[in-house]
Coordinates of C-alpha atoms in Angstrom, one line a residue:
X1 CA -18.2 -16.0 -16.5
X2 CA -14.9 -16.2 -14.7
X3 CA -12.3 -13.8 -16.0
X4 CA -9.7 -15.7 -17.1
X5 CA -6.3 -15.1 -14.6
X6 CA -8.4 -14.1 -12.1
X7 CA -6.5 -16.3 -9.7
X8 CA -3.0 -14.4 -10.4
X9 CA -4.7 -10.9 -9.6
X10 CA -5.9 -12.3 -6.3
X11 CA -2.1 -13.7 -5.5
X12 CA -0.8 -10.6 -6.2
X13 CA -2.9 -8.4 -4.0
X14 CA -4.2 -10.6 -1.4
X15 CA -1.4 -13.1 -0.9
X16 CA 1.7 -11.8 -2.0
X17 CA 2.2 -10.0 1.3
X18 CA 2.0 -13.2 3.1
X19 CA 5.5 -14.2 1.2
X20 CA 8.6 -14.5 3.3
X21 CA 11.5 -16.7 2.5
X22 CA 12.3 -18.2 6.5
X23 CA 15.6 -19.8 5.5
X24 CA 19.4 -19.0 7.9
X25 CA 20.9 -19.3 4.0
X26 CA 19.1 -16.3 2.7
X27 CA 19.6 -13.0 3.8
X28 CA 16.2 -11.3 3.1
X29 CA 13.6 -13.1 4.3
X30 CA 11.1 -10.3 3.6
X31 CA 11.3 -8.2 0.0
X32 CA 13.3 -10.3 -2.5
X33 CA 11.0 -12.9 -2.7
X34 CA 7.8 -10.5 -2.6
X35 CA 9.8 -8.8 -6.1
X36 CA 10.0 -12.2 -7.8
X37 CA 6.4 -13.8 -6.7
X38 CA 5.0 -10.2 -8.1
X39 CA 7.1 -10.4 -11.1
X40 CA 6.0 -14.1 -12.0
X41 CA 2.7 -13.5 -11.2
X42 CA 2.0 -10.5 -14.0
X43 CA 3.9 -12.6 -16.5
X44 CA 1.7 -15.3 -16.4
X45 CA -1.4 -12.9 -16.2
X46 CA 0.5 -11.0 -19.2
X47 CA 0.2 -14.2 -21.4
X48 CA -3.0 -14.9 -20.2
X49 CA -4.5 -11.7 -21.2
X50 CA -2.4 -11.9 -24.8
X51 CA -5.2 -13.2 -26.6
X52 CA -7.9 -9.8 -25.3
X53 CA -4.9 -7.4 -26.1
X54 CA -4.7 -8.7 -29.7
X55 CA -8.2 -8.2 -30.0
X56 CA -7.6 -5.0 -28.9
X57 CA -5.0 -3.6 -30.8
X58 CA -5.0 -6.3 -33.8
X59 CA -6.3 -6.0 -37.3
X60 CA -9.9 -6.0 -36.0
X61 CA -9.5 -4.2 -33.2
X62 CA -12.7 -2.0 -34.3
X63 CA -15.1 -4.8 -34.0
X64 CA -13.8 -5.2 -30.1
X65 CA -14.8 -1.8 -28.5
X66 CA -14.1 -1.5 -25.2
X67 CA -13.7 1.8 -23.0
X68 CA -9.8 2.6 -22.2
X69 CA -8.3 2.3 -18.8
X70 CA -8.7 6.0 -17.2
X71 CA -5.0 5.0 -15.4
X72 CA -3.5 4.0 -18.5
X73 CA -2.0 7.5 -19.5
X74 CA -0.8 8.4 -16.2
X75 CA 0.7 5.1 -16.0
X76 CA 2.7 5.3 -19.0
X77 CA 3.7 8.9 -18.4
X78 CA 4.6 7.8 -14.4
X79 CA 7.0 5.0 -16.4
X80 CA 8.4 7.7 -18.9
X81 CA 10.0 10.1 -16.1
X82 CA 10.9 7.5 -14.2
X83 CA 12.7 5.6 -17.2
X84 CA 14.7 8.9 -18.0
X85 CA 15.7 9.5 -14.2
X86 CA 17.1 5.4 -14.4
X87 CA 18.9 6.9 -17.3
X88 CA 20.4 10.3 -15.8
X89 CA 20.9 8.3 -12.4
X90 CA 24.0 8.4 -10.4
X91 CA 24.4 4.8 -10.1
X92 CA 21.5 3.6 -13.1
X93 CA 22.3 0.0 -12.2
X94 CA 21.1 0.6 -8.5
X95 CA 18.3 2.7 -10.1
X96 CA 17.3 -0.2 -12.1
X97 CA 17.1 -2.8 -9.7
X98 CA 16.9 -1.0 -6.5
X99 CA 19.2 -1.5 -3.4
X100 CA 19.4 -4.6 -1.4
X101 CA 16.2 -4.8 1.5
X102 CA 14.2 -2.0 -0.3
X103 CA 14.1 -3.3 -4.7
X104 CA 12.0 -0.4 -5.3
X105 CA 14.3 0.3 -8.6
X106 CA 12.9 0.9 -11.8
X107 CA 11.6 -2.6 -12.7
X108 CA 9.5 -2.6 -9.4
X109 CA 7.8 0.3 -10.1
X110 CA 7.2 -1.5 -14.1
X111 CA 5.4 -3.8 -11.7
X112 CA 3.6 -1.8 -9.5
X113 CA 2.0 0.2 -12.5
X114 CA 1.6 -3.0 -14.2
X115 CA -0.1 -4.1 -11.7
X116 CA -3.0 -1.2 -11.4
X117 CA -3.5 -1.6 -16.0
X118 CA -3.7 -5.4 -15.5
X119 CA -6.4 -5.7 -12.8
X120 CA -9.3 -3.7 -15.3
X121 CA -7.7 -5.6 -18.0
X122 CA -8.6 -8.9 -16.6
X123 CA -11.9 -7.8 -16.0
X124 CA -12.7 -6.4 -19.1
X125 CA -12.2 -9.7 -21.1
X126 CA -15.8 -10.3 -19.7
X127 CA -18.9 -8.2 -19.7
X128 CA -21.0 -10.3 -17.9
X129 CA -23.5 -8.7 -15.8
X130 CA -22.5 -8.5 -11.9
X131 CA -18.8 -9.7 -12.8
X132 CA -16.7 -6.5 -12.1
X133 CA -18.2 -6.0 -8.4
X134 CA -18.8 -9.7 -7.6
X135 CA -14.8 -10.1 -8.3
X136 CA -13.5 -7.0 -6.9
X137 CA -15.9 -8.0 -3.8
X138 CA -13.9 -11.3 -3.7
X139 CA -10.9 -9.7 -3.9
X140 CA -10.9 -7.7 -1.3
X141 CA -12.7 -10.5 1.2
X142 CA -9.4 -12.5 0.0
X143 CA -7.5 -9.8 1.1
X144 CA -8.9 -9.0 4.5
X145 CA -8.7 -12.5 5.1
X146 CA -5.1 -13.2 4.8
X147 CA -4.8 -9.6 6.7
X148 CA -6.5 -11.4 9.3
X149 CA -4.1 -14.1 9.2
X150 CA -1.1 -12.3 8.8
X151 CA -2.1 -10.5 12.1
X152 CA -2.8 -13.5 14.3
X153 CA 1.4 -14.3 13.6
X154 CA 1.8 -10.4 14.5
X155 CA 0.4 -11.4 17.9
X156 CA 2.5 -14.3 18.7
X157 CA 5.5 -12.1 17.8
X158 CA 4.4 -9.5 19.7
X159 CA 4.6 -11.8 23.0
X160 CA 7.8 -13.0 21.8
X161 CA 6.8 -16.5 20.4
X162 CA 8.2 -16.1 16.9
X163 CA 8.0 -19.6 15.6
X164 CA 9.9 -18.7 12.5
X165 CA 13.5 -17.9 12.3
X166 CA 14.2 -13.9 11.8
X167 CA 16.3 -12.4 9.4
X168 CA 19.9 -10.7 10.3
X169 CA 18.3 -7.2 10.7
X170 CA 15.5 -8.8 13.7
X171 CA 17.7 -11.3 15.3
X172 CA 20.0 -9.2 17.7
X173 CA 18.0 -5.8 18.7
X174 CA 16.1 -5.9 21.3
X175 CA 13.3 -3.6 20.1
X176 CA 12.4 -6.8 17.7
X177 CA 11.7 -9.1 20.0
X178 CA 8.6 -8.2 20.9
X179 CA 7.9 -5.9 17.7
X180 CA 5.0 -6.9 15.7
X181 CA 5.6 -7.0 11.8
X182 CA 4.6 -10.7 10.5
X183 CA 5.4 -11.1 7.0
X184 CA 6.4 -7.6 6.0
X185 CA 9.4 -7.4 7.6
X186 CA 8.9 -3.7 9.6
X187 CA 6.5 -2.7 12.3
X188 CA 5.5 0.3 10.5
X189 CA 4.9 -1.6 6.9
X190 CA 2.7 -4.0 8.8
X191 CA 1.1 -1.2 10.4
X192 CA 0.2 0.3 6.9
X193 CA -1.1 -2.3 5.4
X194 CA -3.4 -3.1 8.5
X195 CA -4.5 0.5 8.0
X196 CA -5.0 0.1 4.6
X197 CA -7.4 -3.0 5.5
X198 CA -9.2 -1.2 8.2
X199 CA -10.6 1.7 6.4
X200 CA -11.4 -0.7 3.5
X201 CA -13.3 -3.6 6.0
X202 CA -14.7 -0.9 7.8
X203 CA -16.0 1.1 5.1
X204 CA -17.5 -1.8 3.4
X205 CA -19.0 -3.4 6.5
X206 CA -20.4 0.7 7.0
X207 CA -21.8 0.2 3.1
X208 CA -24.1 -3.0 3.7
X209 CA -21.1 -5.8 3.8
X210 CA -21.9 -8.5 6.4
X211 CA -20.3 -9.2 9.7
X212 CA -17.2 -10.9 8.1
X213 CA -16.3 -7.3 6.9
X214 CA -16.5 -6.2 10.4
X215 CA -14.4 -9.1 12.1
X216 CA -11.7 -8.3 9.4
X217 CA -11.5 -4.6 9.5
X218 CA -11.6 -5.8 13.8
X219 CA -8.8 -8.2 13.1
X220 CA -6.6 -5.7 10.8
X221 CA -7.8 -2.5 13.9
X222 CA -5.8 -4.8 16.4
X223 CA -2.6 -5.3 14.2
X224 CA -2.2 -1.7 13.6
X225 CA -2.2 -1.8 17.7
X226 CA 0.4 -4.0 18.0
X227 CA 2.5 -2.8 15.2
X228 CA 3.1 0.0 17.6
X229 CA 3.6 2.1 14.6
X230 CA 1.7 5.5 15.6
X231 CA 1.5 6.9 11.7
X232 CA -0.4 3.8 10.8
X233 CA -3.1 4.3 13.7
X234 CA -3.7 8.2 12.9
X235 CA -3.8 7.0 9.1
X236 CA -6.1 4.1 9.7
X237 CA -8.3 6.3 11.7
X238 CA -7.9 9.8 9.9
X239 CA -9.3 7.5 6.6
X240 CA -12.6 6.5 8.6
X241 CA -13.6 9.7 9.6
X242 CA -12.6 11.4 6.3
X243 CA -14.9 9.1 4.2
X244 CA -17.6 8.9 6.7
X245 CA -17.4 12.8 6.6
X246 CA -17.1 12.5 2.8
X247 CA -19.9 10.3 2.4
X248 CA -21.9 12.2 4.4
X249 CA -21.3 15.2 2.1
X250 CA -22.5 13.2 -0.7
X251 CA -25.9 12.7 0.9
X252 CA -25.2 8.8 1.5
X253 CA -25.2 8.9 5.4
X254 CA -24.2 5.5 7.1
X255 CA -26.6 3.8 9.6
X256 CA -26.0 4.6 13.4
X257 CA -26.6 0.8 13.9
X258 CA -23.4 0.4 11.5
X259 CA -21.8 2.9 12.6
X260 CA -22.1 2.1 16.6
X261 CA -21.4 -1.5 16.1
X262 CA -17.9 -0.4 14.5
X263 CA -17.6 2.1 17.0
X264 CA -17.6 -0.2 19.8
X265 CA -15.5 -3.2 18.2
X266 CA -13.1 -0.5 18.2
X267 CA -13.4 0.0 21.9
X268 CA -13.8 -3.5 22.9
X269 CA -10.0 -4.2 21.0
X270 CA -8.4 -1.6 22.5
X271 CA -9.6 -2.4 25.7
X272 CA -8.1 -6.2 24.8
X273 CA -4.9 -4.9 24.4
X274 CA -4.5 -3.1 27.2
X275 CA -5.5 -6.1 29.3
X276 CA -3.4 -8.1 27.3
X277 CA 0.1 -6.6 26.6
X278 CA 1.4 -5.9 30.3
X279 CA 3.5 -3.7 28.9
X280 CA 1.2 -1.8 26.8
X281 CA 1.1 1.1 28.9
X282 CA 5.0 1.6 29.5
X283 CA 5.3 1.3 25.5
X284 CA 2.4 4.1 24.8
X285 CA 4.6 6.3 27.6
X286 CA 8.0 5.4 25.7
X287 CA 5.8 6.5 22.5
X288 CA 4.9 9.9 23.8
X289 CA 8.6 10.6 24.7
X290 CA 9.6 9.7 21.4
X291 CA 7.7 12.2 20.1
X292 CA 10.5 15.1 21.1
X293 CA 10.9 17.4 18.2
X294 CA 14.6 17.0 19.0
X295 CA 15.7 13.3 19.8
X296 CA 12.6 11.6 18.6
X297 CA 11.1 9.9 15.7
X298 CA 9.7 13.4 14.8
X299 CA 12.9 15.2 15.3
X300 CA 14.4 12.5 13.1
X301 CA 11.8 12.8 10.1
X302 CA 12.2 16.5 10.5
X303 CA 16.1 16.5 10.1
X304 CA 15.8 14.1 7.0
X305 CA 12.9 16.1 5.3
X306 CA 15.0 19.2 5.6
X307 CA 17.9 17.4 3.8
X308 CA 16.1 15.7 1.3
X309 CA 14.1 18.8 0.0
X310 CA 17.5 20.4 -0.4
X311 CA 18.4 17.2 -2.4
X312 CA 15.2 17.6 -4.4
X313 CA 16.3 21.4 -4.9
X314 CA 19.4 20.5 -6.2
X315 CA 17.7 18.1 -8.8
X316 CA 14.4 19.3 -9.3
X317 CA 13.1 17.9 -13.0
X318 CA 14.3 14.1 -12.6
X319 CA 16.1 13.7 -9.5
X320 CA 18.9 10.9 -9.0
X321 CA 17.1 8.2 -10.1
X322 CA 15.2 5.4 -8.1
X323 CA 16.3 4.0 -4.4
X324 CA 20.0 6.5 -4.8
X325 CA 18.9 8.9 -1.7
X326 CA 21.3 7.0 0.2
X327 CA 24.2 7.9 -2.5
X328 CA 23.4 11.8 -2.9
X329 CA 22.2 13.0 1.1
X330 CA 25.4 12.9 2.4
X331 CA 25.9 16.2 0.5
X332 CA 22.8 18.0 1.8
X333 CA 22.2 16.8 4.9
X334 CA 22.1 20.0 7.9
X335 CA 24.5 19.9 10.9
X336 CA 22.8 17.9 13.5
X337 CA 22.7 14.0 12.7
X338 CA 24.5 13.2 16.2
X339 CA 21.5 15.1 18.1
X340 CA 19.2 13.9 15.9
X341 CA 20.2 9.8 17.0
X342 CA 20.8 9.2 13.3
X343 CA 24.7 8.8 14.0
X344 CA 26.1 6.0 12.6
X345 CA 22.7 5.5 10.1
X346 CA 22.9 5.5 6.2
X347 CA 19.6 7.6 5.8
X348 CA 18.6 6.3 2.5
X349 CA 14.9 6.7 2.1
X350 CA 13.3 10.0 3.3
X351 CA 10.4 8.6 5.5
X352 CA 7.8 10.5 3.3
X353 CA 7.0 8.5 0.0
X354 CA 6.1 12.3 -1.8
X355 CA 9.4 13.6 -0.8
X356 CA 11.0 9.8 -1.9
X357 CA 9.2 10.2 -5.3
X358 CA 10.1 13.8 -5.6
X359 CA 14.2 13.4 -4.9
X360 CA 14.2 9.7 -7.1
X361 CA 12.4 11.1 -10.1
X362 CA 12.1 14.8 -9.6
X363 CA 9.2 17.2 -9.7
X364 CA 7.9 15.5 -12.8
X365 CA 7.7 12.1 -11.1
X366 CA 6.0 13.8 -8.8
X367 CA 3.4 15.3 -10.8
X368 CA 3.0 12.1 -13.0
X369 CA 2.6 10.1 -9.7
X370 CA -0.1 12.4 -8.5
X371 CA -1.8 12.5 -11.7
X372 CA -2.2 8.7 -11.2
X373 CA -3.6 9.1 -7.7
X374 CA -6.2 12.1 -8.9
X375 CA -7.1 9.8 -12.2
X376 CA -7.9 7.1 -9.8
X377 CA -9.8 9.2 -7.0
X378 CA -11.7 10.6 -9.9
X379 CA -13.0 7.2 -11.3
X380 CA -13.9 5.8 -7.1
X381 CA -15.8 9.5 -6.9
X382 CA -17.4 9.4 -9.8
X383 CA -19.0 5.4 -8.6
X384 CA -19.6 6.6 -5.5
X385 CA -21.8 9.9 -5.9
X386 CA -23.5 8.1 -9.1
X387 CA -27.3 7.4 -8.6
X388 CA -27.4 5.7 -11.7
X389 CA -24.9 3.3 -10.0
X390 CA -25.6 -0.4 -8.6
X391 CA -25.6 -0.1 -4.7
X392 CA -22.6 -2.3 -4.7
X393 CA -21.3 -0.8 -6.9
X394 CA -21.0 2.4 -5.0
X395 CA -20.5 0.2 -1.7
X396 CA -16.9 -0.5 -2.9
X397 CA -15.7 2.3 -4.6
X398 CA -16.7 4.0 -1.0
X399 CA -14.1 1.4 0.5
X400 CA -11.5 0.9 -2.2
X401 CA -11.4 4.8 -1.7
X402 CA -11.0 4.4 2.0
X403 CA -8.2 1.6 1.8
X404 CA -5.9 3.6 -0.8
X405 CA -6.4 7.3 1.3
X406 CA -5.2 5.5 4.5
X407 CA -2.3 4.0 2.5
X408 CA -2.1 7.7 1.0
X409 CA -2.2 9.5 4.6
X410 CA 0.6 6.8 6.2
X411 CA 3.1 7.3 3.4
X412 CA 3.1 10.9 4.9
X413 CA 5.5 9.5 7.5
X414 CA 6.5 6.6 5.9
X415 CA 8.0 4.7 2.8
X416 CA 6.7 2.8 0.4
X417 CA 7.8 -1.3 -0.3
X418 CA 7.2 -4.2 -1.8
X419 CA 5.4 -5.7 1.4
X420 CA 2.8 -3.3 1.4
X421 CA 2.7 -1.5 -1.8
X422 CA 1.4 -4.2 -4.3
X423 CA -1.9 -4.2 -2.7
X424 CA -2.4 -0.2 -2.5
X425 CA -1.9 -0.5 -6.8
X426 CA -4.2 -2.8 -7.0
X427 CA -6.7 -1.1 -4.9
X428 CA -5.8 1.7 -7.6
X429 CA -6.6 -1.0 -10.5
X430 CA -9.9 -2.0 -8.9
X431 CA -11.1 2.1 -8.8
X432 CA -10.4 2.0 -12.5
X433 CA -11.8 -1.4 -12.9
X434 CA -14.7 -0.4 -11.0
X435 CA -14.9 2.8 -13.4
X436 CA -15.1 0.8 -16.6
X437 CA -17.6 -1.8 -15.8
X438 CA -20.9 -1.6 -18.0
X439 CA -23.5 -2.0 -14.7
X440 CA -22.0 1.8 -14.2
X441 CA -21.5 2.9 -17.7
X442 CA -25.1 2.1 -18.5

């Protein structure tokens, strides 16, 4: 049996990155639209799913048992905080709907936790044998494949050939020009989400999957390359090596055939780029000097951490409310912007998503956030290390595992969005999905 809506879940992870808006007459190209495909998208899986949830929680709701969502607490809780930090905001109406080129107000994150209850609720309207993995598999084949796509247009951007029109923000600098970051609308959100896809093909391909796994996680390896984005490619890697190590742990060691075949697509790409981008060298010896605790990218990060923990300090239960950084950092920023490059720059995100949480909806968004992420690592774990468990079972909660902990490991040095976030929920959905589904129960 097919669940019903099955289609909208698959938009919303596996396509909606692939959304842009290439039109002179609208400003953002990139997020805006991403917000309202996403929002659509769960309404219509919302009413599709309105006839289980009155089963549910109807008048005979006892005669349709079904095991609750594991992420449906920490969810709610998540929601709570950050509905009373909208409230005590300094600007609620920015809270709510989040600033222009970022949307991560309120309602967005209404969606992105929508997004992770939806996914096992679309799968529990069936308990059909083999249906949870068989569609989770599916999803995430439909997701590596668009990756795939979505990186073959990084490659023509980065040589320049942009067949689409850019947006306001990529049009002038010259940094963009030859700056891969397809559909997503930054190098370093493209080079997430190709991390994200990465561990997960890899892992999967590692688990049994067949080639097709390995081409992906090979096609999403050479966009994280080209991204140029140097978070992304310790993420993507730090993920493979931490589950491999993990799994090994576990007593669930991968094949050395796997493992060496991985091993040398690996090589093989980077030795492709090299040969390939003249100027890939140059741009690896401009990375290494942008790595200058003082003028760099890290001295940069390092000045805006320092001023948003004192932000956070000065708020520490709700914060300022969602997407406001911007608004309050002014007032705790250190002496130093001009030395730091950031002259002239409205720092409004803090370039570490636990530190954005943390200053948006204080130490309790924090907490409730985490709690999400432990609930959902607990339910993967609990697949994975089970011998009672279907192979494939444990096969994909190995690499939904992988794909959310290099998303997890990039937002170290990086912010969350709408281009890459939406998939990263639902790989927290499917870990929950994957939890519930009666091959593993029984």
């Amino acid at each position: 049996m097919h669940p019903r809506g099955w289609i909208f879940v698959i938009a919303a992870v596996a396509f909606l990155p692939a959304v842009f808006v290439p039109v002179q007459a609208v400003a953002d190209f990139f997020y805006l639209p991403k917000v309202l495909m996403l929002l659509g998208l769960e309404l219509a899986l919302a009413l599709v799913l309105l006839p289980q949830a009155r089963k549910r929680w109807g008048p005979q709701a006892s005669l349709y048992r079904s095991p609750r969502n594991p992420l449906l607490g920490p969810v709610l809780l998540y929601w709570a905080v950050l509905g009373l930090a909208t409230l005590g905001s300094v600007n609620p109406a920015q809270s709510l709907m989040g600033t222009p080129f970022r949307w991560e107000g309120f309602i967005t994150f209404l969606l992105y936790g929508g997004l992770a209850l939806l996914i096992p609720a679309a799968l529990q309207e069936t308990r059909a044998p083999g249906v949870t993995a068989r569609h989770l598999d599916q999803l995430l084949g439909w997701g590596l494949g668009v990756a795939a796509v979505l990186v073959a247009y990084g490659v023509l951007q980065s040589y320049g050939l942009d067949p689409m029109p850019r947006d306001p923000i990529r049009s002038g600098a010259a940094w963009w020009r030859t700056s891969a970051f397809s559909t997503l609308g930054n190098s370093n959100f493209f080079g997430t989400f190709c991390a994200m896809y990465l561990a997960l093909g890899g892992i999967r391909y590692l688990t049994g999957g067949a080639w097709p796994w390995l081409a992906g996680a090979g096609a999403a390896y050479y966009g994280m390359l080209i991204s140029l984005s140097r978070g992304s490619w310790l993420a993507g890697g730090a993920a493979l090596m931490i589950v491999i190590a993990l799994r090994a742990l576990a007593g669930q060691r991968f094949p050395l055939r796997r493992l060496g075949a991985l091993a040398l697509t690996v090589l093989t790409l980077t030795l492709l780029w090299r040969l390939a981008d003249p100027h890939a060298s140059r741009r690896l010896g401009q990375f290494v000097q942008d790595t200058s605790a003082q003028t760099g990218t890290v001295g940069q990060r390092l000045w805006i951490w320092k001023g948003t923990v004192r932000a956070i300090a000065g708020s520490p239960w709700l914060g300022y409310g969602p997407d406001t950084l911007g608004e309050v950092f002014p007032r705790y920023e250190l002496p130093g912007r001009a030395a730091a490059g950031l002259q002239g720059w409205n720092v409004d995100r803090a370039h570490n998503d636990y530190l954005q949480v943390a200053v948006s909806s204080g130490l309790l968004g924090l907490a409730a956030y985490l709690l999400i992420l432990l609930t959902a690592a607990r339910s993967a774990w609990r697949v994975a290390t089970s011998e009672a468990a279907p192979a494939v079972h444990r096969a994909l909660a190995w690499s939904l595992g992988a794909g959310a902990l290099a998303h997890l490991l990039a937002m170290g040095a990086n912010l969350s969005t709408v281009s890459e976030s939406p998939p990263f929920w639902g790989l927290l959905g499917a870990m929950a999905a994957l939890s519930l589904d009666a091959d593993v129960r029984h």
